[in-house]
XYZ file of C-alpha atoms in Angstrom:
725
model
C 0.000 0.000 0.000
C 2.954 2.320 0.474
C 3.756 4.818 -2.282
C 7.192 5.890 -3.432
C 8.448 8.866 -1.433
C 10.501 11.706 -2.839
C 14.056 12.171 -1.596
C 12.901 15.211 0.321
C 10.138 13.235 2.045
C 12.492 10.387 2.875
C 14.989 12.795 4.397
C 12.250 14.460 6.433
C 11.201 11.093 7.806
C 14.748 10.173 8.757
C 14.994 13.425 10.721
C 11.640 12.787 12.412
C 12.366 11.514 15.965
C 8.973 9.784 16.150
C 9.639 7.941 12.891
C 13.088 6.849 14.110
C 11.659 5.708 17.428
C 8.897 3.693 15.744
C 11.343 2.148 13.275
C 13.532 1.045 16.182
C 10.478 -0.432 17.901
C 9.496 -2.255 14.714
C 13.008 -3.644 14.231
C 13.082 -4.825 17.838
C 9.641 -6.439 17.535
C 10.524 -8.115 14.254
C 13.698 -9.534 15.775
C 11.649 -11.000 18.643
C 9.206 -12.531 16.161
C 12.083 -14.172 14.287
C 13.453 -15.531 17.577
C 10.024 -16.897 18.471
C 9.728 -18.501 15.029
C 13.100 -20.205 15.356
C 12.435 -21.367 18.907
C 9.046 -22.816 17.990
C 10.455 -24.555 14.924
C 13.182 -26.065 17.097
C 10.661 -27.333 19.630
C 8.490 -28.855 16.940
C 11.398 -30.466 15.098
C 13.538 -31.598 18.037
C 11.770 -31.500 21.379
C 8.653 -33.238 20.138
C 10.722 -35.990 18.529
C 12.329 -36.567 21.917
C 8.874 -36.614 23.467
C 7.791 -39.291 21.016
C 10.812 -41.406 22.019
C 10.002 -40.946 25.726
C 6.439 -42.048 25.125
C 7.638 -45.108 23.244
C 9.975 -46.026 26.098
C 7.165 -45.580 28.649
C 4.844 -47.800 26.651
C 7.524 -50.512 26.461
C 7.802 -50.480 30.257
C 4.113 -51.231 30.749
C 3.566 -54.897 31.583
C 0.294 -56.177 30.182
C -0.532 -58.283 33.257
C -4.161 -59.152 34.023
C -3.539 -62.264 36.136
C -5.108 -60.900 39.345
C -7.266 -57.954 40.364
C -4.264 -56.096 41.799
C -2.141 -56.729 38.728
C -5.009 -55.652 36.476
C -5.442 -52.435 38.457
C -1.702 -51.685 38.221
C -1.720 -52.288 34.469
C -4.749 -50.058 33.952
C -3.219 -47.331 36.149
C 0.005 -47.439 34.117
C -1.963 -47.167 30.875
C -3.966 -44.255 32.308
C -0.728 -42.482 33.292
C 0.657 -42.983 29.786
C -2.552 -41.611 28.247
C -2.337 -38.567 30.510
C 1.255 -37.898 29.426
C 0.252 -38.308 25.769
C -2.553 -35.780 26.239
C -0.148 -33.300 27.827
C 2.360 -33.666 24.990
C -0.406 -33.286 22.398
C -1.645 -30.106 24.064
C 1.880 -28.665 24.136
C 2.381 -29.581 20.479
C -0.937 -28.016 19.413
C -0.149 -24.871 21.406
C 3.214 -24.492 19.674
C 1.712 -25.085 16.226
C -0.959 -22.456 16.850
C 1.568 -19.925 18.173
C 3.860 -20.538 15.186
C 0.927 -19.954 12.831
C 0.297 -16.569 14.444
C 3.977 -15.627 14.336
C 4.184 -16.472 10.619
C 1.142 -14.275 9.924
C 2.709 -11.396 11.860
C 6.043 -11.635 10.062
C 4.300 -10.289 6.945
C 3.098 -7.242 8.888
C 3.797 -7.243 12.635
C 1.147 -4.656 13.466
C -0.847 -1.837 11.924
C -1.652 0.446 14.845
C -0.711 1.619 18.285
C -2.807 3.139 21.032
C -1.461 4.883 24.106
C -3.832 4.405 27.029
C -3.878 5.858 30.502
C -5.291 2.914 32.397
C -5.157 4.409 35.900
C -4.770 8.024 37.035
C -1.624 7.311 39.059
C 0.042 4.977 36.554
C 2.101 5.932 33.489
C 0.450 5.530 30.061
C 0.790 2.204 28.295
C 1.590 1.636 24.611
C -0.334 -1.201 22.961
C 0.569 -2.405 19.464
C -2.291 -4.004 17.513
C -1.972 -6.605 14.740
C -4.064 -9.156 12.867
C -3.000 -11.727 15.490
C -1.761 -11.573 19.056
C 1.385 -13.098 20.496
C 3.328 -13.135 23.771
C 7.105 -12.737 23.988
C 9.417 -15.262 25.662
C 8.571 -13.832 29.066
C 4.810 -14.174 28.451
C 4.327 -10.414 28.119
C 2.015 -9.143 25.334
C 4.211 -8.351 22.332
C 1.366 -7.658 19.916
C -2.341 -7.527 20.779
C -4.908 -9.204 18.546
C -7.269 -6.698 16.870
C -10.194 -8.711 18.256
C -9.111 -8.376 21.897
C -11.298 -6.129 24.092
C -8.621 -3.461 24.610
C -8.170 -3.061 20.825
C -11.675 -1.618 20.628
C -10.227 1.661 21.857
C -8.487 1.934 18.468
C -11.717 1.366 16.549
C -13.633 3.903 18.661
C -11.534 6.425 16.690
C -11.729 9.396 19.076
C -9.109 10.489 21.566
C -10.071 11.181 25.147
C -12.256 9.263 27.580
C -13.320 5.867 26.248
C -13.891 2.341 27.493
C -13.853 -1.338 26.628
C -15.407 -4.429 28.191
C -13.807 -7.621 29.438
C -16.190 -10.437 30.406
C -18.990 -7.911 30.710
C -17.040 -5.582 33.022
C -16.456 -2.052 31.750
C -12.960 -0.544 31.908
C -12.742 3.242 31.626
C -9.521 4.555 30.106
C -8.185 7.642 28.388
C -6.985 7.323 24.794
C -3.987 9.645 24.533
C -2.728 8.574 21.112
C -4.109 6.665 18.107
C -1.322 5.935 15.653
C -1.553 4.024 12.368
C 1.335 2.414 10.517
C 2.054 1.666 6.898
C 4.764 -0.985 7.135
C 6.037 -4.085 5.389
C 7.801 -6.770 7.418
C 10.482 -4.825 9.377
C 10.369 -1.640 7.288
C 8.306 1.347 8.394
C 7.042 3.346 5.421
C 4.910 5.937 7.183
C 2.948 6.613 10.347
C -0.193 8.662 10.914
C -1.622 10.073 14.122
C -5.426 10.243 13.781
C -8.273 11.293 16.005
C -11.511 11.002 14.038
C -12.744 8.804 11.190
C -12.543 11.417 8.428
C -8.811 11.725 9.077
C -8.275 7.975 8.824
C -5.117 8.096 6.701
C -4.781 4.347 6.221
C -8.366 4.154 4.992
C -7.979 7.016 2.530
C -4.716 5.546 1.279
C -6.263 2.120 0.840
C -9.190 3.604 -1.073
C -6.827 5.023 -3.686
C -5.553 1.542 -4.487
C -6.763 -0.147 -7.690
C -8.883 -3.278 -7.831
C -7.205 -6.481 -6.660
C -7.848 -10.050 -7.803
C -8.993 -10.977 -4.308
C -10.894 -9.070 -1.647
C -8.505 -7.684 0.977
C -9.032 -7.748 4.735
C -10.006 -4.348 6.186
C -8.694 -5.076 9.672
C -6.573 -1.915 9.869
C -9.283 0.336 8.446
C -12.502 -0.864 10.082
C -14.595 2.246 10.691
C -16.746 3.003 13.706
C -20.083 2.054 12.118
C -18.520 -1.135 10.753
C -16.942 -1.960 14.102
C -20.399 -1.814 15.701
C -21.388 -4.715 13.434
C -18.157 -6.703 13.774
C -18.163 -6.569 17.583
C -21.930 -6.745 18.132
C -23.018 -9.056 20.913
C -23.840 -12.599 19.865
C -27.607 -12.664 19.286
C -29.794 -15.067 17.275
C -30.263 -12.720 14.322
C -28.250 -9.742 13.085
C -29.525 -7.967 9.958
C -27.211 -5.497 8.222
C -28.782 -3.075 5.743
C -26.060 -1.185 3.903
C -25.781 0.875 0.762
C -23.625 -0.295 -2.131
C -19.920 -0.154 -1.290
C -20.404 0.196 2.451
C -18.237 -2.854 3.148
C -20.949 -5.371 4.047
C -19.002 -8.381 2.799
C -15.766 -7.254 4.453
C -17.592 -6.623 7.711
C -19.182 -10.069 7.540
C -15.788 -11.754 7.104
C -14.261 -9.686 9.918
C -17.158 -10.714 12.153
C -16.546 -14.373 11.338
C -12.906 -13.869 12.361
C -14.085 -12.088 15.512
C -16.423 -14.975 16.422
C -13.606 -17.486 15.901
C -11.459 -15.450 18.292
C -14.206 -15.088 20.904
C -14.994 -18.806 20.825
C -11.556 -20.197 20.053
C -12.028 -23.353 22.110
C -15.490 -24.301 20.885
C -16.227 -22.864 17.429
C -14.966 -24.785 14.394
C -14.914 -23.674 10.759
C -17.313 -26.434 9.696
C -19.920 -25.058 12.102
C -20.149 -21.809 10.129
C -22.039 -21.624 6.824
C -21.584 -18.804 4.337
C -24.046 -18.296 1.473
C -22.714 -16.235 -1.438
C -24.380 -15.009 -4.665
C -22.189 -16.941 -7.129
C -18.977 -18.929 -7.520
C -16.962 -15.995 -8.897
C -17.755 -14.033 -5.745
C -16.918 -17.078 -3.608
C -13.468 -17.220 -5.180
C -13.059 -13.448 -4.796
C -13.357 -13.582 -0.980
C -11.643 -16.887 -0.207
C -8.283 -15.431 0.924
C -9.568 -12.920 3.490
C -9.912 -15.230 6.490
C -6.702 -17.200 5.761
C -4.835 -13.858 5.655
C -6.072 -13.339 9.218
C -4.912 -16.792 10.252
C -8.406 -18.303 10.227
C -9.943 -21.144 8.227
C -12.678 -20.526 5.691
C -16.188 -21.625 6.700
C -18.365 -23.890 4.586
C -19.303 -21.787 1.556
C -22.318 -22.360 -0.655
C -24.353 -20.747 -3.345
C -28.021 -21.795 -3.308
C -27.270 -24.173 -6.181
C -24.269 -25.652 -4.307
C -26.486 -26.188 -1.265
C -29.106 -28.035 -3.321
C -26.400 -30.234 -4.826
C -25.047 -31.048 -1.354
C -28.515 -32.363 -0.445
C -28.507 -34.798 -3.356
C -31.259 -33.052 -5.343
C -29.239 -31.253 -8.022
C -31.632 -32.328 -10.783
C -34.582 -30.368 -9.361
C -35.760 -26.852 -10.114
C -34.099 -24.602 -7.510
C -37.389 -23.467 -5.970
C -36.556 -19.786 -5.865
C -40.000 -18.816 -7.163
C -41.874 -21.040 -4.722
C -44.905 -19.383 -3.186
C -44.338 -19.259 0.598
C -48.018 -20.170 0.954
C -47.176 -23.611 -0.474
C -44.678 -24.203 2.308
C -47.131 -22.935 4.904
C -49.780 -25.267 3.483
C -47.529 -28.270 4.006
C -46.689 -27.071 7.515
C -50.351 -26.890 8.559
C -51.412 -30.209 6.998
C -48.481 -32.532 7.645
C -49.213 -33.116 11.352
C -52.655 -34.484 10.605
C -51.446 -36.572 7.702
C -51.743 -40.366 7.783
C -49.079 -42.163 5.816
C -50.191 -44.619 3.161
C -48.370 -47.901 2.382
C -47.025 -46.451 -0.875
C -45.427 -43.590 1.093
C -42.960 -46.143 2.508
C -40.245 -48.248 0.930
C -38.015 -51.068 2.076
C -34.230 -50.984 2.192
C -32.172 -53.193 -0.091
C -28.504 -53.395 -1.002
C -28.077 -55.100 -4.343
C -30.184 -58.245 -4.305
C -30.300 -58.414 -0.510
C -33.397 -56.962 1.134
C -32.544 -55.912 4.648
C -35.790 -54.240 5.723
C -39.161 -54.782 4.048
C -41.660 -51.982 3.441
C -44.118 -53.948 5.607
C -41.615 -53.803 8.472
C -41.407 -50.018 8.119
C -45.218 -49.910 8.231
C -45.253 -52.078 11.357
C -42.715 -49.765 13.000
C -45.130 -46.849 12.529
C -47.974 -48.968 13.873
C -46.199 -49.167 17.229
C -46.919 -45.447 17.815
C -50.526 -44.904 16.661
C -51.139 -41.782 18.768
C -48.006 -39.852 17.807
C -48.581 -37.316 15.002
C -46.335 -37.345 11.949
C -43.193 -35.300 12.600
C -39.606 -35.497 13.865
C -40.546 -37.147 17.187
C -42.406 -40.004 15.483
C -39.667 -40.438 12.886
C -37.029 -40.642 15.642
C -38.932 -43.456 17.365
C -39.414 -45.312 14.071
C -35.686 -45.005 13.372
C -34.907 -46.708 16.685
C -37.177 -49.615 15.758
C -35.614 -49.927 12.302
C -32.073 -49.889 13.713
C -33.080 -52.786 16.000
C -34.633 -54.696 13.106
C -31.540 -54.135 10.994
C -29.387 -55.549 13.793
C -31.626 -58.621 13.951
C -31.415 -59.045 10.184
C -27.612 -58.737 10.199
C -27.350 -61.263 13.033
C -29.415 -63.711 11.001
C -27.241 -63.086 7.938
C -24.123 -63.855 9.993
C -25.411 -67.434 10.370
C -25.984 -67.851 6.626
C -23.640 -70.363 4.945
C -23.565 -68.288 1.773
C -22.237 -65.325 3.760
C -19.627 -67.613 5.372
C -18.432 -68.772 1.949
C -18.318 -65.186 0.651
C -16.305 -64.039 3.669
C -13.836 -66.931 3.591
C -13.389 -66.523 -0.174
C -12.533 -62.842 0.085
C -9.089 -61.649 -1.010
C -6.453 -61.193 1.681
C -6.513 -57.418 1.066
C -10.286 -57.335 1.620
C -9.980 -59.402 4.798
C -7.346 -57.016 6.171
C -9.588 -54.051 5.301
C -12.448 -55.565 7.339
C -10.685 -57.396 10.165
C -7.242 -55.800 10.278
C -5.624 -59.156 9.502
C -6.199 -62.335 7.488
C -8.739 -64.613 9.169
C -8.710 -68.340 9.949
C -11.753 -69.220 12.108
C -11.230 -72.186 14.409
C -14.835 -73.413 14.606
C -18.430 -72.658 13.620
C -18.956 -70.196 16.479
C -15.814 -68.281 15.513
C -16.949 -68.240 11.884
C -20.326 -66.790 12.890
C -18.636 -64.179 15.079
C -16.421 -63.058 12.230
C -19.350 -63.141 9.801
C -21.213 -60.664 12.021
C -18.254 -58.279 11.796
C -18.206 -58.861 8.043
C -21.892 -58.032 7.455
C -21.684 -55.062 9.847
C -18.897 -53.675 7.680
C -20.565 -54.547 4.389
C -23.880 -52.930 5.304
C -22.613 -50.122 7.546
C -24.141 -47.479 5.248
C -27.633 -48.851 5.908
C -27.683 -47.355 9.405
C -26.981 -43.974 7.763
C -29.828 -44.635 5.319
C -32.147 -45.257 8.248
C -31.011 -42.004 9.881
C -31.659 -39.990 6.706
C -35.118 -41.579 6.385
C -34.339 -43.119 3.013
C -37.323 -45.419 3.640
C -39.740 -42.474 3.326
C -40.969 -41.426 -0.117
C -40.960 -37.675 0.470
C -41.866 -36.929 -3.138
C -45.015 -39.033 -3.030
C -46.113 -37.438 0.228
C -45.506 -33.990 -1.283
C -47.429 -34.917 -4.413
C -50.431 -35.773 -2.228
C -50.134 -32.507 -0.304
C -49.494 -30.065 -3.167
C -50.646 -31.919 -6.254
C -47.382 -31.479 -8.168
C -43.760 -32.640 -8.305
C -41.690 -30.986 -5.592
C -38.969 -28.497 -6.447
C -35.835 -28.202 -4.301
C -37.258 -25.706 -1.804
C -40.496 -27.668 -1.339
C -38.636 -30.974 -0.990
C -36.189 -29.669 1.632
C -38.944 -27.953 3.599
C -41.228 -31.013 3.643
C -38.377 -33.360 4.516
C -37.467 -31.116 7.440
C -41.099 -30.864 8.595
C -41.488 -34.635 8.661
C -38.050 -35.849 9.723
C -36.421 -32.838 11.344
C -33.594 -33.107 8.787
C -31.067 -30.309 9.035
C -27.682 -29.417 10.430
C -28.175 -29.195 14.181
C -24.449 -28.638 14.697
C -24.357 -25.432 12.642
C -23.621 -22.488 14.944
C -23.714 -19.576 12.480
C -25.251 -18.962 9.065
C -24.092 -15.897 7.134
C -26.088 -14.879 4.062
C -24.547 -12.202 1.848
C -26.671 -10.322 -0.725
C -29.694 -11.571 1.181
C -32.020 -9.293 -0.780
C -31.631 -11.609 -3.789
C -33.061 -14.635 -1.998
C -36.766 -15.409 -2.018
C -38.907 -15.868 1.109
C -39.136 -19.599 0.338
C -35.350 -19.990 0.226
C -34.952 -18.191 3.551
C -37.733 -20.311 5.090
C -35.817 -23.437 4.076
C -32.565 -22.094 5.566
C -34.233 -21.067 8.828
C -35.701 -24.540 9.278
C -32.614 -26.461 8.118
C -30.290 -24.463 10.425
C -32.769 -24.152 13.275
C -30.098 -24.109 16.023
C -27.871 -21.520 14.376
C -27.496 -17.772 14.782
C -28.045 -15.833 11.562
C -26.247 -12.834 10.085
C -28.059 -11.481 7.024
C -26.511 -8.713 4.944
C -27.953 -6.877 1.998
C -29.213 -3.751 0.305
C -32.873 -3.590 -0.689
C -31.911 -1.247 -3.548
C -29.845 -4.069 -5.074
C -32.678 -6.596 -5.216
C -32.334 -7.506 -8.894
C -34.899 -10.329 -9.039
C -38.676 -10.239 -8.738
C -40.186 -11.855 -5.667
C -37.144 -11.302 -3.453
C -37.439 -11.124 0.309
C -37.870 -7.795 2.088
C -36.166 -6.959 5.371
C -39.522 -6.985 7.171
C -40.245 -10.442 5.748
C -36.823 -11.572 6.953
C -37.705 -10.748 10.529
C -41.031 -12.560 10.280
C -39.443 -15.670 8.756
C -36.935 -15.856 11.617
C -39.716 -15.438 14.175
C -41.903 -18.105 12.544
C -38.974 -20.553 12.503
C -38.262 -19.964 16.199
C -34.809 -18.496 15.520
C -35.915 -15.339 17.344
C -38.407 -15.470 20.183
C -38.257 -11.945 21.606
C -37.352 -8.439 20.409
C -33.859 -8.617 21.919
C -33.070 -11.655 19.733
C -32.923 -9.571 16.567
C -31.145 -6.355 15.638
C -31.096 -4.375 12.409
C -28.030 -2.195 11.755
C -27.398 0.254 8.910
C -24.233 1.099 6.979
C -24.646 4.401 5.117
C -21.096 5.311 4.110
C -19.692 4.368 0.705
C -16.067 3.246 0.819
C -15.953 1.743 -2.677
C -17.118 4.478 -5.027
C -16.067 8.064 -5.581
C -18.520 10.814 -4.568
C -19.471 11.240 -8.232
C -20.424 7.565 -8.603
C -22.120 7.419 -5.204
C -24.204 10.489 -6.048
C -25.161 8.914 -9.377
C -26.482 5.621 -8.044
C -28.142 7.264 -5.047
C -29.828 9.788 -7.389
C -31.941 6.902 -8.647
C -33.719 6.937 -5.279
C -35.522 9.439 -3.123
C -33.566 12.590 -2.327
C -33.813 12.128 1.452
C -32.078 8.728 1.129
C -29.239 10.281 -0.815
C -28.744 12.944 1.861
C -28.276 10.268 4.532
C -25.395 8.676 2.662
C -21.950 9.863 1.654
C -18.654 8.697 0.186
C -15.302 9.057 1.916
C -13.410 8.650 -1.354
C -11.496 11.552 -2.828
C -13.080 13.548 -5.629
C -13.044 11.643 -8.917
C -14.266 12.066 -12.488
C -17.831 12.655 -13.568
C -19.830 9.710 -14.906
C -20.476 9.775 -18.647
C -23.637 8.973 -20.603
C -22.973 8.254 -24.284
C -26.087 8.295 -26.478
C -25.561 6.663 -29.878
C -27.840 7.106 -32.887
C -27.692 3.529 -34.218
C -26.290 0.027 -33.620
C -23.135 0.595 -35.656
C -22.222 3.738 -33.735
C -23.032 1.890 -30.499
C -20.615 -0.955 -31.279
C -17.931 1.401 -32.560
C -18.043 3.364 -29.314
C -17.943 0.171 -27.205
C -14.865 -0.981 -29.119
C -13.218 2.403 -28.604
C -13.997 2.332 -24.872
C -12.504 -1.137 -24.588
C -9.301 -0.062 -26.340
C -9.019 2.972 -24.070
C -9.508 0.865 -20.940
C -6.990 -1.738 -22.054
C -4.408 1.036 -21.932
C -5.371 1.890 -18.359
C -4.293 0.146 -15.169
C -6.866 -1.863 -13.283
C -9.861 -3.990 -14.211
C -12.824 -2.841 -16.302
C -16.164 -4.681 -16.343
C -18.852 -4.407 -18.985
C -21.946 -5.272 -16.953
C -24.952 -6.338 -19.017
C -28.541 -6.775 -17.916
C -28.661 -10.488 -18.778
C -26.423 -13.409 -19.692
C -27.436 -13.593 -23.351
C -26.465 -9.960 -23.870
C -23.072 -10.589 -22.218
C -22.284 -13.356 -24.705
C -23.508 -11.250 -27.654
C -21.312 -8.298 -26.676
C -18.380 -10.624 -26.051
C -18.782 -12.022 -29.554
C -18.878 -8.514 -31.075
C -15.816 -7.311 -29.195
C -13.783 -10.455 -29.819
C -10.426 -11.130 -28.171
C -10.166 -7.653 -26.684
C -12.473 -8.770 -23.861
C -13.061 -11.901 -21.802
C -16.578 -13.149 -21.052
C -16.505 -14.474 -17.480
C -18.099 -17.835 -16.736
C -19.373 -19.035 -13.369
C -16.217 -20.949 -12.383
C -13.772 -18.224 -13.452
C -11.542 -16.138 -11.193
C -11.363 -12.373 -11.598
C -8.216 -11.220 -13.412
C -6.143 -8.350 -12.063
C -6.496 -6.182 -15.145
C -8.009 -6.019 -18.609
C -11.657 -5.885 -19.687
C -14.214 -8.531 -18.713
C -17.854 -8.946 -19.703
C -20.444 -10.356 -17.306
C -24.129 -10.197 -16.571
C -25.501 -8.352 -13.559
C -26.204 -11.485 -11.520
C -22.541 -12.503 -11.742
C -21.340 -8.991 -10.882
C -23.161 -9.033 -7.523
C -20.823 -8.214 -4.643
C -17.832 -7.511 -6.887
C -16.039 -4.237 -7.577
C -14.058 -2.874 -10.513
C -11.938 0.175 -11.266
C -14.190 1.055 -14.208
C -17.699 -0.107 -15.092
C -19.269 0.230 -18.528
C -23.048 -0.279 -18.531
C -24.285 -0.884 -22.089
C -27.875 -0.672 -23.323
C -29.206 1.869 -20.845
C -31.877 2.820 -23.382
C -35.490 3.016 -22.282
C -36.412 -0.241 -24.033
C -34.044 -2.219 -21.770
C -33.983 -0.292 -18.494
C -37.669 0.469 -18.135
C -38.676 3.047 -15.536
C -39.870 0.428 -13.032
C -38.759 -0.348 -9.470
C -37.067 -3.568 -10.627
C -34.955 -1.882 -13.310
C -34.188 1.015 -10.974
C -32.647 -1.546 -8.610
C -30.778 -3.253 -11.452
C -29.300 0.010 -12.750
C -28.304 1.042 -9.203
C -26.549 -2.312 -8.772
C -24.665 -2.116 -12.072
C -23.419 1.450 -11.513
C -22.401 0.805 -7.920
C -19.898 -1.907 -8.940
C -17.528 0.910 -9.993
C -14.770 2.308 -7.806
C -13.405 5.174 -9.924
C -15.136 5.509 -13.281
C -18.552 4.839 -14.872
C -19.572 5.034 -18.533
C -23.195 4.448 -19.575
C -23.928 3.686 -23.230
C -27.386 3.956 -24.779
C -28.689 2.975 -28.210
C -31.117 5.808 -28.776
C -33.080 7.562 -26.048
C -31.720 6.644 -22.592
C -33.941 5.481 -19.772
C -35.935 8.231 -18.102
C -34.491 7.116 -14.761
C -31.327 9.029 -15.680
C -33.123 12.354 -16.150
C -31.560 14.906 -13.828
C -28.776 12.511 -12.832
C -25.231 13.864 -12.308
C -23.758 12.604 -15.607
C -21.949 14.235 -18.503
C -24.144 13.475 -21.515
C -22.659 13.164 -24.992
C -24.705 12.544 -28.163
C -22.871 10.548 -30.829
């Protein structure tokens, strides 16, 4: 991020006592980090090898003696002692690995800020250096404080003077004497800035001047006060973030995930966090943010990915499902009586393990229990028992014995851990039970997933048509309780593009999770999308929120992506009072242009000229079309000078790409060209107002609108430089 300094500036810095002092501090800190790295590597490479040898020697000394009760107790006690030592060594090893990971992250940039706090009136002020990770020195003193630690909040409060932070719910009042930001690389200090309020945030303003990057960058050093309120918000069942285009919603979401990992380091795992993104290009765009902070990526899905993970990829995605259809199933399923054809047996190859009649008889054991997860759980228990009985019977079958004994040595080792040679009939039957348990182990999973229920047939009876993905998942969950009960958090980005039915499915499938939903109603590019009021009602109906304190809606009204000219343009598409509430912190840029062409030939000529001009510029330019077909048509007309992005592609660093609006969601570009802004394409309707707002707001520094003939009336009075061609 640092820029080349003139000789005069470099000389001034070298004569600056503060700069020299901070460079000395950085050099000292970096040296300590290198020492920590080397020490940890030594421990992992040498000390832990010695530990492994010690453990081996201890295990050799244990006498496996079970001749008497006393001897058995001594043997068990020795084994318990060995296990305890193993656990201690494992904990020490894991601690060193984790500390080394943090040190390696910090060696790229040891810290980005410093605060000087007066903790107590009679004590001297204390300097605290803040980085993307925290680490102690050899003497267990804080060397660098993690940005997520409570005391680091004083930096993000952004105002000198009296402030506070909380530790375990207890408030600590302090005085912030100094808030200093650093631009540094490894052990080299490039610049420092002393700041007091957000508008003077030098690191932020410097970062905003930077061109587009191939991957989204972490904003840890530049989190602003309104963003920090979201990142550090208390953990509640539902957090809804409503932010204008470019307000950093995605970055804030990723920083909050990192914050939650820090807060719940001992209990929260990456596979307990789900992240829903608008498309695969966007998913790739953000996948380095959390690793750059030393954290693992959560489970990431698009809606289509999620459907595929449920084994129903061949179905219609269910986005347009009427929520009333789901409600209808919800109200009727409890009183529903299953028919024989709603059930199926379980077979593996030619072997039938459970008959459909046995499934029916299992239901008959609970005649007074209504259809739902409780009944299904009891039926599962019965079916597991019946499967065990069936497998026990199979273990006595001579055909199974012959199959087992005729198996290859490799297959026998895979099942039993060694080649087998049964000594008598009883031993053969015992081994055969292990064999059939292994062979049919997946059947227990099939019972758990209710593979013996014909969900589609039940749905056909309820709704009168073949179920789409949303209807299938919702009905399956209603009847069986299917879902991920271990999920702790579900983050949904661009939530305004999901339908009520999709959100109803998520709320039921992840019924134990806390939700973070981020979006911008002005960027709702599809018909029938969910509103923020509907979101709250869906969460209440699903039991995610039960009282007012369970849900909070926060707003982000500052644009960090786009210049004031671009921000004013896309906000001009909405009511004036909304535009007044928002602002951009970017430096003044260039005015947006509206090029009106008289015919198709002139239109294409101008597009080609724009592309050639942008290919000479630094950064990435996107031609954002209203639909996919138009993107391919324009790509064909412009030829090799552009690249039409497909769903699995990764954003390049520079050049000119063509994509449709749905693929552009959540992304940002140095320059955006919006073709076909004529009235016949962008009709003056709420839907197309949202689509035009979304397309324009992808731009960081420059916007060019191109119209074939009369432009859409939505641009009348907009702050653009109009040129007729």
